[in-house]
Amino acid sequence: MHMADALISPAVGGTMWAASATLIGYNAKKVQKNLDDRTAPLMGVLGAFIFAAQMINFSIPGTGSSGHLGGGMILAILLGPHAAFLTMASVLTIQALFFADGGLLALGCNIFNLGFFPCFIAYPFIYKTIAGNSPTKMRITIGSIFAAIIGLQFGSVAVVLQTVFSGISELPFVKFLFIMQPIHLAIGIVEGFATAAVILFVKNARPELLEPDSHVALQKKVSIKTVLAGIIGITILTAAVFSWFASTNPDGLEWSMFHTSGMEELETPKKDLYSSLSSIQEKTAILPDYGFKKEDSEATESVETWPGVDSGTSLSGLLGGLIIFLFIMGIGLGLKKKKKKAAS
Amino acid sequence: MAALESAFLNLGHIETLARKQSKIHQLDPRAKLLTTLIFIITVMSFNRYDLSGVIPFFLYPVMILIIGDLPLIYLVKRFVIVLPFILFIGILNPIIDQNIIMKIGSFSISGGWVSFFSILIRAVLTVFAALTLIATTGFHEICIAMEKIGIPNLFAAQLLFVYRYLFVLIDEASRMVRAKSLRSFSRKGNGLKEWSSIIGHLILRTVDRARRIHLAMLSRGFDGEIRLAHKYVFQLKDILYVLGWTSLFMLMRIFNFSILTGNILQKLMP
């Protein structure tokens, strides 16, 4: 689900722009350094493929509704996380400009929600963990389904947080979460099946396309315990930090957004990113002294008058965090069981 | 497969609009990109209950629409496509927030309705700002502007690649879907199995196409770096355009012209 310009404040939009711009800069460097020049046209044409594929629907039996391909997961499987993130970002940019789907201010949010989570959370930690290095039919199916679900759950939590922090919609955190998470659970299941079906087709027809020759770094085998511990840690941290900052100053809000979104969820393998984050941000920041400075002063103004600042916010943040935590725990437990089954 | 082809035609139409030669079209794409961003940020910086303050900002899209000679109906159709998500979230505001914050005679309005309409108005403003930007500039120019402003070359090239092959692949996909529907009766062959086979073949064709493109690029001297031609120079009129709009936006942000006008009217009519 795409965030829209009309629902976010400049502070949130600007923060997410900075986060996404940083990620684009980082991934562009990574792709340029690691991959051969065949990748550029492949990324480009696969991005166009995502558009075309999203226009072809299949009917879901018994429901009367239809589903289509999401994009992020399949790109990550075909291209590896870095190139997939850039491709997804380009698709979203074109959607924002031509279809006004999302919008320019919300572009940062959308790139983050629909690019970062599938490529850097769901793909390496869920799909790779389950599918492993010699994927079977079963492993690919289960892996894609869980990866799609978890990627979308993270994405929709992010949509909720971005909306609530913007303070333009009056939906309270918990209520909104209750609306969004089940919808995206359903979408995730459909998308997972769709992704699995396509990947299995490609595996049968041209298995060499799935050979991860150039996918770097992120594909160390991660044990399921590490994944669970990571997810739990992120959940608690997000709930605590976000709800704390929801009742303090706007700078704090921006910084907490940055820390939780840009850093905590990237996990450990990229120490160099942490330290050089701010310098990359400066280098790659779009409109270094135009949009953002203005946006800062504006942010101070708008947040001071923010009506939603009370002690209830903190409580609802923690409550919501608890619910996500329990939800993800449930998924994690199910995952572990399925994995055991698949392994035996 | 009418939907597929009409989406394709619509995309082409926006590029046709971008080929027009108005005063707006002739400006440097960077100037238009900057102004659009400043506009959106300013509009979104208002308090959520501020309905009157946002209204003067209609000036900007209306001006661009007129000077740029853009068809309103086409852009409205575009807007309607993206409306549902905004309505879905916005319509809950009146239900949740029922504090009365405004009274017009005996008719009272709750905060929720005010913020709902504020969201709606801002949606119109921001969507139109984005649509008029693309319809007066064209995608190619915007990518070049973005590269000049500082996004990585690889990403700008990626955007151009996706955009160029968008048309080719939508064409390809609609041919495949048409072929399928000619061989199956209306309700059959729409399941996941058939779908995954079509999409799978589309991927294979995409990958093959990418390889052919790569070979074609190599034979034309591709060395790993994609160079974009910049033909624009930032001129005085571009600077004036950005500064003019920005100062107007700032004025409209600081002074609420709706209330000012209302006050003056009330004084005139006792």
Coordinates of C-alpha atoms in Angstrom, one line a residue:
Chain A
M1 CA 0.0 0.0 0.0
H2 CA 1.4 3.3 -1.0
M3 CA 1.7 6.2 1.3
A4 CA 0.2 9.4 -0.1
D5 CA 1.5 12.9 0.1
A6 CA -1.7 14.2 1.7
L7 CA -1.1 12.1 4.8
I8 CA 2.4 12.9 5.9
S9 CA 4.1 15.9 7.4
P10 CA 7.2 17.4 6.0
A11 CA 9.2 16.2 9.0
V12 CA 8.3 12.6 8.4
G13 CA 8.5 12.8 4.6
G14 CA 11.9 14.6 4.8
T15 CA 13.3 12.0 7.3
M16 CA 12.2 9.1 5.1
W17 CA 13.6 10.9 2.0
A18 CA 17.0 11.2 3.8
A19 CA 16.9 7.5 4.8
S20 CA 15.9 6.4 1.3
A21 CA 18.4 8.7 -0.4
T22 CA 21.1 7.3 1.8
L23 CA 20.1 3.8 0.9
I24 CA 20.0 4.6 -2.8
G25 CA 23.5 6.1 -2.6
Y26 CA 24.9 3.2 -0.6
N27 CA 23.3 0.6 -2.9
A28 CA 24.3 2.4 -6.1
K29 CA 27.9 2.3 -4.8
K30 CA 27.6 -1.3 -3.9
V31 CA 26.2 -2.3 -7.2
Q32 CA 28.7 -0.3 -9.2
K33 CA 31.5 -1.9 -7.3
N34 CA 30.4 -5.5 -7.1
L35 CA 28.5 -6.3 -10.3
D36 CA 29.5 -6.5 -13.9
D37 CA 28.0 -4.2 -16.5
R38 CA 25.4 -6.7 -17.6
T39 CA 23.5 -5.7 -14.5
A40 CA 22.5 -2.2 -15.6
P41 CA 20.3 -3.3 -18.5
L42 CA 19.0 -6.3 -16.6
M43 CA 17.9 -4.0 -13.7
G44 CA 16.3 -1.6 -16.1
V45 CA 14.3 -4.2 -18.0
L46 CA 13.3 -6.1 -14.9
G47 CA 12.0 -2.8 -13.5
A48 CA 9.8 -2.4 -16.5
F49 CA 8.8 -6.1 -16.1
I50 CA 7.4 -5.3 -12.7
F51 CA 5.1 -2.7 -14.2
A52 CA 3.9 -5.1 -16.9
A53 CA 3.5 -8.0 -14.4
Q54 CA 1.5 -5.9 -12.0
M55 CA -1.0 -5.3 -14.7
I56 CA -1.7 -9.0 -15.1
N57 CA -4.0 -10.5 -12.5
F58 CA -4.9 -14.0 -11.4
S59 CA -8.2 -14.8 -9.8
I60 CA -8.1 -16.2 -6.2
P61 CA -10.5 -19.2 -6.1
G62 CA -13.5 -18.8 -3.9
T63 CA -13.1 -15.1 -3.2
G64 CA -13.9 -13.3 -6.4
S65 CA -10.9 -11.1 -5.9
S66 CA -7.7 -11.1 -7.7
G67 CA -4.0 -10.9 -6.9
H68 CA -0.8 -9.8 -8.7
L69 CA 2.9 -9.7 -8.2
G70 CA 4.3 -7.4 -5.5
G71 CA 7.7 -6.9 -6.9
G72 CA 10.3 -6.5 -4.1
M73 CA 10.7 -10.2 -3.3
I74 CA 11.0 -11.5 -6.8
L75 CA 13.5 -8.8 -7.7
A76 CA 15.6 -9.6 -4.6
I77 CA 15.6 -13.3 -5.6
L78 CA 16.6 -12.6 -9.2
L79 CA 19.0 -9.7 -8.7
G80 CA 20.2 -9.9 -5.1
P81 CA 19.2 -7.3 -2.5
H82 CA 21.3 -4.3 -3.6
A83 CA 20.3 -4.2 -7.2
A84 CA 16.7 -5.2 -6.3
F85 CA 16.5 -2.2 -4.0
L86 CA 17.6 0.2 -6.7
T87 CA 15.2 -1.3 -9.2
M88 CA 12.3 -1.1 -6.7
A89 CA 13.1 2.5 -5.9
S90 CA 13.1 3.3 -9.6
V91 CA 9.7 1.6 -10.1
L92 CA 8.3 3.6 -7.2
T93 CA 9.7 6.8 -8.5
I94 CA 8.0 6.3 -11.8
Q95 CA 4.8 5.4 -10.1
A96 CA 4.9 8.5 -8.0
L97 CA 5.5 10.7 -11.1
F98 CA 3.3 9.2 -13.7
F99 CA 0.5 7.5 -11.8
A100 CA 0.6 10.0 -8.9
D101 CA 0.6 6.8 -6.9
G102 CA 2.1 7.8 -3.6
G103 CA 3.6 11.2 -4.4
L104 CA 6.8 13.1 -4.2
L105 CA 6.9 13.9 -0.5
A106 CA 5.9 10.3 0.3
L107 CA 8.4 8.8 -2.1
G108 CA 11.0 8.4 0.6
C109 CA 8.4 6.5 2.7
N110 CA 7.3 4.3 -0.1
I111 CA 10.9 3.4 -1.2
F112 CA 11.6 2.5 2.4
N113 CA 8.4 0.6 3.0
L114 CA 8.3 -1.4 -0.2
G115 CA 12.0 -1.5 -1.0
F116 CA 14.0 -1.8 2.2
F117 CA 11.8 -4.3 4.0
P118 CA 11.5 -6.9 1.2
C119 CA 15.1 -6.6 0.1
F120 CA 17.0 -6.2 3.3
I121 CA 14.8 -7.9 5.9
A122 CA 12.5 -10.4 4.3
Y123 CA 14.9 -11.6 1.6
P124 CA 18.1 -12.2 3.5
F125 CA 16.7 -13.2 6.9
I126 CA 13.5 -15.1 5.9
Y127 CA 13.8 -16.3 2.3
K128 CA 17.5 -17.1 2.3
T129 CA 17.2 -18.8 5.7
I130 CA 14.4 -21.0 4.6
A131 CA 15.4 -21.6 1.0
G132 CA 19.0 -22.2 1.8
N133 CA 21.7 -22.6 -0.8
S134 CA 20.2 -25.6 -2.6
P135 CA 16.6 -24.8 -2.6
T136 CA 13.9 -27.5 -3.0
K137 CA 10.4 -26.8 -4.3
M138 CA 9.1 -27.0 -0.7
R139 CA 11.7 -24.6 0.6
I140 CA 11.1 -22.0 -2.1
T141 CA 7.4 -22.1 -1.5
I142 CA 7.5 -21.7 2.2
G143 CA 10.3 -19.2 2.0
S144 CA 8.5 -17.0 -0.4
I145 CA 5.3 -17.1 1.5
F146 CA 6.8 -16.2 4.8
A147 CA 9.1 -13.6 3.3
A148 CA 6.3 -11.9 1.6
I149 CA 4.2 -11.9 4.7
I150 CA 6.9 -10.6 6.9
G151 CA 8.1 -8.0 4.4
L152 CA 4.5 -6.7 4.1
Q153 CA 3.9 -6.7 7.8
F154 CA 7.0 -4.6 8.4
G155 CA 5.9 -2.3 5.5
S156 CA 2.4 -1.8 6.9
V157 CA 3.7 -1.1 10.4
A158 CA 5.9 1.5 8.8
V159 CA 2.9 3.0 7.0
V160 CA 1.0 3.2 10.3
L161 CA 4.0 4.8 12.1
Q162 CA 4.6 7.3 9.4
T163 CA 0.9 8.2 9.3
V164 CA 0.6 8.5 13.1
F165 CA 3.8 10.6 13.4
S166 CA 2.6 12.9 10.7
G167 CA -0.4 13.7 12.8
I168 CA -2.6 14.5 9.8
S169 CA -4.8 11.5 9.9
E170 CA -6.5 11.1 13.4
L171 CA -6.3 7.4 13.4
P172 CA -4.9 6.2 16.7
F173 CA -2.0 3.9 16.5
V174 CA -3.5 0.7 17.8
K175 CA -6.8 1.0 15.8
F176 CA -4.9 1.8 12.6
L177 CA -2.6 -1.2 13.3
F178 CA -5.6 -3.4 13.7
I179 CA -7.0 -2.4 10.4
M180 CA -3.7 -2.6 8.5
Q181 CA -2.0 -5.7 9.7
P182 CA -4.8 -8.3 8.8
I183 CA -5.3 -6.7 5.4
H184 CA -1.6 -7.0 4.7
L185 CA -1.5 -10.5 6.1
A186 CA -4.0 -11.5 3.4
I187 CA -2.1 -9.6 0.7
G188 CA 1.1 -11.2 1.9
I189 CA -0.2 -14.7 1.7
V190 CA -1.4 -14.1 -1.9
E191 CA 1.8 -12.4 -2.9
G192 CA 3.8 -15.2 -1.3
F193 CA 2.1 -17.9 -3.4
A194 CA 2.4 -15.8 -6.5
T195 CA 6.1 -15.2 -6.0
A196 CA 6.7 -18.9 -5.2
A197 CA 4.8 -20.0 -8.4
V198 CA 6.9 -17.7 -10.6
I199 CA 10.2 -18.6 -9.0
L200 CA 9.4 -22.3 -9.4
F201 CA 8.6 -21.7 -13.0
V202 CA 11.9 -19.9 -13.6
K203 CA 13.7 -22.7 -11.6
N204 CA 12.3 -25.3 -14.0
A205 CA 12.9 -23.4 -17.2
R206 CA 16.2 -21.7 -16.5
P207 CA 17.7 -22.7 -13.2
E208 CA 20.9 -20.7 -13.9
L209 CA 18.9 -17.4 -13.4
L210 CA 18.5 -18.2 -9.8
E211 CA 22.2 -19.0 -9.2
P212 CA 23.3 -16.5 -6.7
D213 CA 26.7 -15.9 -8.2
S214 CA 26.9 -12.2 -7.6
H215 CA 24.7 -11.7 -4.6
V216 CA 27.2 -10.5 -2.0
A217 CA 27.6 -10.3 1.7
L218 CA 24.1 -10.7 3.0
Q219 CA 23.7 -14.4 2.3
K220 CA 25.6 -15.9 5.2
K221 CA 23.5 -18.6 6.6
V222 CA 21.6 -17.2 9.6
S223 CA 20.1 -19.4 12.2
I224 CA 16.4 -19.1 12.9
K225 CA 17.2 -18.2 16.5
T226 CA 19.3 -15.2 15.4
V227 CA 16.4 -14.0 13.2
L228 CA 13.9 -14.3 16.0
A229 CA 16.2 -12.6 18.5
G230 CA 16.7 -9.8 16.0
I231 CA 13.0 -9.3 15.3
I232 CA 12.2 -9.3 19.0
G233 CA 14.9 -6.8 19.7
I234 CA 13.8 -4.5 16.9
T235 CA 10.2 -4.6 18.0
I236 CA 10.9 -3.7 21.6
L237 CA 13.3 -1.0 20.6
T238 CA 10.9 0.5 18.1
A239 CA 8.1 0.5 20.5
A240 CA 10.1 2.0 23.3
V241 CA 12.0 4.6 21.3
F242 CA 9.1 5.7 19.1
S243 CA 6.6 6.1 22.0
W244 CA 9.2 8.0 24.0
F245 CA 9.9 10.4 21.2
A246 CA 6.2 10.8 20.3
S247 CA 6.0 12.9 23.4
T248 CA 9.2 14.9 23.1
N249 CA 10.7 17.3 20.6
P250 CA 10.6 17.1 16.8
D251 CA 14.4 16.7 16.4
G252 CA 14.1 13.7 18.7
L253 CA 11.4 12.3 16.5
E254 CA 13.5 12.7 13.4
W255 CA 16.5 11.1 15.0
S256 CA 14.6 8.2 16.4
M257 CA 13.1 7.6 13.0
F258 CA 16.5 7.6 11.6
H259 CA 18.0 5.3 14.2
T260 CA 15.3 2.7 14.2
S261 CA 14.7 2.8 10.5
G262 CA 18.1 3.4 9.1
M263 CA 20.2 1.5 11.5
E264 CA 18.7 -1.0 13.9
E265 CA 17.0 -3.0 11.2
L266 CA 20.0 -3.3 9.0
E267 CA 21.5 -5.6 11.6
T268 CA 25.2 -6.1 12.2
P269 CA 27.0 -6.9 9.0
K270 CA 27.4 -3.3 7.9
K271 CA 29.4 -1.5 10.5
D272 CA 30.9 0.9 8.0
L273 CA 27.4 2.1 7.1
Y274 CA 26.7 3.2 10.6
S275 CA 29.8 5.3 10.9
S276 CA 29.6 6.9 7.5
L277 CA 25.9 7.3 7.5
S278 CA 25.8 11.0 8.1
S279 CA 28.6 11.7 5.6
I280 CA 26.9 9.7 2.9
Q281 CA 23.7 11.4 3.7
E282 CA 25.4 14.8 3.2
K283 CA 26.9 13.7 -0.1
T284 CA 23.8 12.1 -1.5
A285 CA 21.3 14.4 0.0
I286 CA 19.0 15.8 -2.7
L287 CA 18.7 19.6 -2.5
P288 CA 21.2 20.0 0.3
D289 CA 20.5 23.6 1.2
Y290 CA 17.1 24.2 -0.2
G291 CA 14.3 21.8 0.7
F292 CA 15.6 20.4 3.9
K293 CA 16.6 23.5 5.7
K294 CA 13.3 25.0 5.1
E295 CA 11.7 21.7 6.0
D296 CA 13.5 21.8 9.4
S297 CA 12.1 25.2 10.4
E298 CA 8.7 24.1 9.1
A299 CA 8.9 21.0 11.1
T300 CA 9.5 22.8 14.4
E301 CA 6.5 25.0 13.7
S302 CA 4.1 22.2 12.8
V303 CA 5.1 19.9 15.6
E304 CA 4.8 22.4 18.3
T305 CA 1.1 22.7 17.5
W306 CA 0.8 19.0 17.2
P307 CA -2.4 18.1 19.0
G308 CA -1.6 14.4 19.6
V309 CA 1.1 14.9 22.2
D310 CA 0.0 13.4 25.5
S311 CA 0.8 10.6 27.8
G312 CA -1.7 8.3 26.0
T313 CA 0.6 8.3 22.9
S314 CA 3.3 6.6 24.8
L315 CA 0.9 4.0 26.2
S316 CA -0.5 3.2 22.8
G317 CA 2.9 3.0 21.3
L318 CA 3.9 0.4 23.8
L319 CA 0.6 -1.5 23.4
G320 CA 0.9 -1.5 19.7
G321 CA 4.5 -2.6 19.9
L322 CA 3.4 -5.5 22.2
I323 CA 0.8 -6.6 19.7
I324 CA 3.3 -6.6 16.8
F325 CA 5.8 -8.4 19.0
L326 CA 3.2 -11.1 19.8
F327 CA 2.2 -11.3 16.2
I328 CA 5.7 -11.7 14.9
M329 CA 6.4 -14.2 17.6
G330 CA 3.5 -16.2 16.3
I331 CA 4.9 -16.1 12.8
G332 CA 8.3 -16.9 14.1
L333 CA 7.0 -20.0 15.9
G334 CA 5.1 -21.1 12.9
L335 CA 8.2 -20.6 10.8
K336 CA 10.3 -22.7 13.1
K337 CA 7.8 -25.6 13.0
K338 CA 7.6 -25.4 9.2
K339 CA 11.3 -25.3 8.9
K340 CA 11.7 -28.4 11.0
K341 CA 9.2 -30.1 8.9
A342 CA 10.9 -29.1 5.7
A343 CA 14.3 -30.1 7.0
S344 CA 13.2 -33.6 8.1
Chain B
M1 CA -7.1 -6.6 -21.9
A2 CA -8.5 -3.1 -22.3
A3 CA -7.0 -2.0 -19.0
L4 CA -3.5 -2.9 -20.0
E5 CA -3.6 -1.0 -23.2
S6 CA -5.4 2.0 -21.9
A7 CA -2.7 2.4 -19.2
F8 CA -0.2 2.3 -21.9
L9 CA -2.0 4.9 -24.0
N10 CA -2.3 7.1 -20.9
L11 CA 1.4 7.0 -20.3
G12 CA 2.0 8.0 -23.8
H13 CA -0.4 10.9 -23.5
I14 CA 1.5 12.5 -20.7
E15 CA 4.6 12.5 -22.8
T16 CA 2.7 14.2 -25.6
L17 CA 1.7 16.9 -23.2
A18 CA 5.3 17.3 -22.1
R19 CA 6.2 18.0 -25.7
K20 CA 4.2 21.2 -25.8
Q21 CA 6.0 24.5 -26.0
S22 CA 4.6 26.8 -23.4
K23 CA 6.5 29.2 -21.1
I24 CA 6.5 26.5 -18.4
H25 CA 7.7 23.8 -20.7
Q26 CA 10.7 25.9 -21.7
L27 CA 12.0 26.3 -18.1
D28 CA 14.9 24.4 -16.8
P29 CA 13.6 21.0 -15.4
R30 CA 15.6 21.6 -12.1
A31 CA 13.7 24.8 -11.5
K32 CA 10.4 23.0 -11.9
L33 CA 11.4 20.1 -9.8
L34 CA 12.6 22.4 -7.0
T35 CA 9.5 24.5 -7.1
T36 CA 7.2 21.5 -7.0
L37 CA 9.1 20.1 -4.0
I38 CA 8.9 23.4 -2.1
F39 CA 5.2 23.6 -2.9
I40 CA 4.4 20.2 -1.6
I41 CA 6.5 20.7 1.5
T42 CA 4.8 24.0 2.3
V43 CA 1.4 22.6 1.7
M44 CA 2.0 19.7 4.0
S45 CA 3.5 21.8 6.8
F46 CA 0.1 23.2 7.8
N47 CA -1.6 22.1 10.9
R48 CA -4.2 19.4 10.3
Y49 CA -7.1 21.6 11.2
D50 CA -6.0 24.4 8.9
L51 CA -8.4 24.3 6.1
S52 CA -8.5 28.0 5.1
G53 CA -4.8 28.4 5.0
V54 CA -4.3 25.7 2.4
I55 CA -6.9 27.0 0.0
P56 CA -4.8 29.9 -1.5
F57 CA -2.3 27.3 -2.7
F58 CA -4.6 26.3 -5.5
L59 CA -3.1 29.3 -7.3
Y60 CA 0.0 27.3 -8.2
P61 CA -1.6 24.2 -9.9
V62 CA -4.2 26.4 -11.6
M63 CA -1.5 28.7 -13.0
I64 CA 0.6 25.8 -14.3
L65 CA -2.5 24.2 -15.8
I66 CA -3.4 27.4 -17.7
I67 CA 0.1 28.6 -18.7
G68 CA 1.2 25.0 -19.5
D69 CA -2.0 24.5 -21.5
L70 CA -2.8 21.1 -19.9
P71 CA -6.2 19.3 -20.2
L72 CA -7.9 19.4 -16.8
I73 CA -10.2 16.4 -17.4
Y74 CA -7.3 14.1 -18.1
L75 CA -5.5 15.1 -14.9
V76 CA -8.7 14.8 -12.9
K77 CA -9.1 11.2 -14.2
R78 CA -5.5 10.5 -13.0
F79 CA -6.4 11.9 -9.6
V80 CA -9.5 9.8 -9.2
I81 CA -7.3 6.6 -9.6
V82 CA -5.3 7.5 -6.4
L83 CA -8.2 8.8 -4.4
P84 CA -9.4 5.6 -2.7
F85 CA -6.4 5.2 -0.3
I86 CA -6.7 8.8 0.8
L87 CA -10.4 8.5 1.4
F88 CA -10.0 5.2 3.2
I89 CA -7.7 6.8 5.8
G90 CA -9.3 10.3 5.8
I91 CA -12.9 9.2 6.3
L92 CA -12.1 7.8 9.7
N93 CA -11.2 11.3 10.9
P94 CA -14.9 12.5 11.3
I95 CA -15.8 9.3 13.1
I96 CA -12.9 9.5 15.6
D97 CA -12.7 13.2 16.2
Q98 CA -16.1 14.7 17.0
N99 CA -15.1 17.7 19.0
I100 CA -16.9 20.7 17.7
I101 CA -14.4 23.3 16.7
M102 CA -16.3 25.5 14.3
K103 CA -19.8 27.0 14.3
I104 CA -21.5 28.6 11.4
G105 CA -24.8 29.9 12.6
S106 CA -26.6 26.9 14.2
F107 CA -24.6 24.5 12.2
S108 CA -21.6 23.0 14.0
I109 CA -18.7 21.3 12.4
S110 CA -16.5 18.7 14.2
G111 CA -12.7 18.7 14.0
G112 CA -12.8 15.4 12.2
W113 CA -14.7 16.9 9.2
V114 CA -12.3 19.8 9.1
S115 CA -9.3 17.6 9.0
F116 CA -10.9 15.3 6.5
F117 CA -11.5 18.1 4.1
S118 CA -8.0 19.4 4.8
I119 CA -6.6 16.0 3.8
L120 CA -8.7 16.0 0.6
I121 CA -7.7 19.4 -0.4
R122 CA -4.0 18.6 0.2
A123 CA -4.4 15.4 -1.8
V124 CA -5.7 17.5 -4.8
L125 CA -2.9 20.0 -4.4
T126 CA 0.0 17.5 -4.1
V127 CA -1.2 15.1 -6.8
F128 CA -1.8 17.9 -9.2
A129 CA 1.7 19.4 -8.4
A130 CA 3.3 16.0 -9.3
L131 CA 1.1 15.5 -12.4
T132 CA 1.7 19.0 -13.7
L133 CA 5.4 18.6 -13.1
I134 CA 5.6 15.5 -15.3
A135 CA 3.2 16.9 -17.9
T136 CA 5.2 20.0 -18.4
T137 CA 8.6 18.5 -18.2
G138 CA 8.7 14.9 -19.4
F139 CA 10.4 12.0 -17.7
H140 CA 13.7 12.2 -19.4
E141 CA 14.3 15.8 -18.4
I142 CA 13.3 15.1 -14.8
C143 CA 15.9 12.3 -14.6
I144 CA 18.6 14.5 -15.9
A145 CA 17.5 17.2 -13.5
M146 CA 17.7 14.7 -10.6
E147 CA 21.1 13.6 -11.7
K148 CA 22.4 17.2 -11.8
I149 CA 20.9 17.8 -8.3
G150 CA 22.8 14.8 -6.9
I151 CA 21.2 11.4 -7.2
P152 CA 23.7 8.8 -8.3
N153 CA 24.3 8.3 -12.0
L154 CA 23.5 4.7 -11.8
F155 CA 20.1 5.4 -10.4
A156 CA 19.2 8.1 -13.0
A157 CA 20.2 5.7 -15.7
Q158 CA 18.1 3.0 -14.0
L159 CA 15.1 5.3 -14.1
L160 CA 15.6 6.0 -17.8
F161 CA 16.0 2.3 -18.5
V162 CA 12.8 1.3 -16.7
Y163 CA 10.9 4.1 -18.4
R164 CA 12.1 3.3 -21.9
Y165 CA 11.3 -0.4 -21.6
L166 CA 8.1 0.1 -19.8
F167 CA 6.3 0.6 -23.1
V168 CA 8.0 -2.3 -24.7
L169 CA 7.2 -4.7 -21.9
I170 CA 3.6 -3.5 -21.4
D171 CA 3.2 -4.2 -25.1
E172 CA 4.7 -7.6 -24.7
A173 CA 2.6 -8.5 -21.7
S174 CA -0.6 -7.4 -23.4
R175 CA 0.2 -9.5 -26.5
M176 CA 0.7 -12.5 -24.2
V177 CA -2.5 -11.9 -22.4
R178 CA -4.4 -11.4 -25.6
A179 CA -3.0 -14.6 -27.0
K180 CA -4.1 -16.5 -23.9
S181 CA -7.6 -15.1 -23.9
L182 CA -8.0 -15.9 -27.5
R183 CA -7.3 -19.5 -26.7
S184 CA -9.5 -19.8 -23.6
F185 CA -13.1 -19.0 -22.8
S186 CA -13.9 -16.0 -20.6
R187 CA -13.8 -17.5 -17.2
K188 CA -11.1 -20.1 -17.7
G189 CA -7.4 -19.9 -17.5
N190 CA -7.3 -17.1 -14.9
G191 CA -5.9 -19.2 -12.0
L192 CA -2.5 -19.0 -10.4
K193 CA -1.1 -21.8 -12.5
E194 CA -1.7 -20.1 -15.8
W195 CA -0.8 -16.8 -14.4
S196 CA 2.6 -18.0 -13.1
S197 CA 3.4 -19.5 -16.5
I198 CA 2.6 -16.2 -18.3
I199 CA 4.6 -14.2 -15.8
G200 CA 7.4 -16.8 -15.8
H201 CA 7.7 -16.6 -19.6
L202 CA 7.6 -12.8 -19.4
I203 CA 10.6 -13.0 -17.0
L204 CA 12.5 -15.2 -19.5
R205 CA 11.7 -12.9 -22.3
T206 CA 12.8 -9.9 -20.2
V207 CA 16.1 -11.5 -19.3
D208 CA 16.8 -12.4 -22.9
R209 CA 15.9 -8.9 -23.9
A210 CA 18.3 -7.5 -21.3
R211 CA 21.1 -9.7 -22.8
R212 CA 20.4 -8.4 -26.3
I213 CA 20.3 -4.8 -25.0
H214 CA 23.6 -5.4 -23.3
L215 CA 25.2 -6.7 -26.5
A216 CA 23.8 -3.8 -28.4
M217 CA 25.2 -1.4 -25.8
L218 CA 28.6 -3.1 -26.0
S219 CA 28.8 -2.9 -29.7
R220 CA 28.1 0.9 -29.4
G221 CA 31.0 1.4 -27.1
F222 CA 29.4 0.9 -23.6
D223 CA 32.2 0.9 -21.0
G224 CA 30.2 0.5 -17.8
E225 CA 29.3 4.1 -17.3
I226 CA 26.1 5.6 -18.6
R227 CA 26.4 9.2 -19.8
L228 CA 23.5 11.5 -19.9
A229 CA 23.4 14.5 -22.1
H230 CA 22.6 17.8 -20.4
K231 CA 21.3 20.5 -22.6
Y232 CA 19.9 22.9 -20.1
V233 CA 21.6 25.9 -18.5
F234 CA 20.2 27.5 -15.4
Q235 CA 19.1 31.0 -16.6
L236 CA 17.9 34.1 -15.0
K237 CA 14.3 33.2 -15.7
D238 CA 14.7 29.9 -14.0
I239 CA 16.1 31.6 -10.9
L240 CA 13.2 34.1 -11.0
Y241 CA 10.7 31.3 -11.4
V242 CA 11.9 29.4 -8.3
L243 CA 12.4 32.6 -6.2
G244 CA 9.1 34.0 -7.2
W245 CA 7.0 31.0 -6.4
T246 CA 9.0 30.3 -3.2
S247 CA 8.4 33.8 -1.8
L248 CA 4.7 33.5 -2.7
F249 CA 4.5 30.2 -0.9
M250 CA 6.2 31.7 2.1
L251 CA 3.8 34.6 2.1
M252 CA 0.8 32.3 1.9
R253 CA 2.3 30.1 4.6
I254 CA 2.8 33.1 7.0
F255 CA -0.4 35.0 6.3
N256 CA -3.7 33.3 6.0
F257 CA -5.1 34.9 2.9
S258 CA -8.5 33.2 3.3
I259 CA -9.1 34.8 6.7
L260 CA -7.7 38.1 5.6
T261 CA -10.1 38.2 2.7
G262 CA -12.9 37.1 4.9
N263 CA -12.2 39.9 7.4
I264 CA -12.0 42.5 4.7
L265 CA -15.3 41.3 3.3
Q266 CA -17.0 41.5 6.7
K267 CA -15.8 45.0 7.1
L268 CA -17.2 46.0 3.8
M269 CA -20.5 44.5 4.4
P270 CA -21.7 45.4 7.9

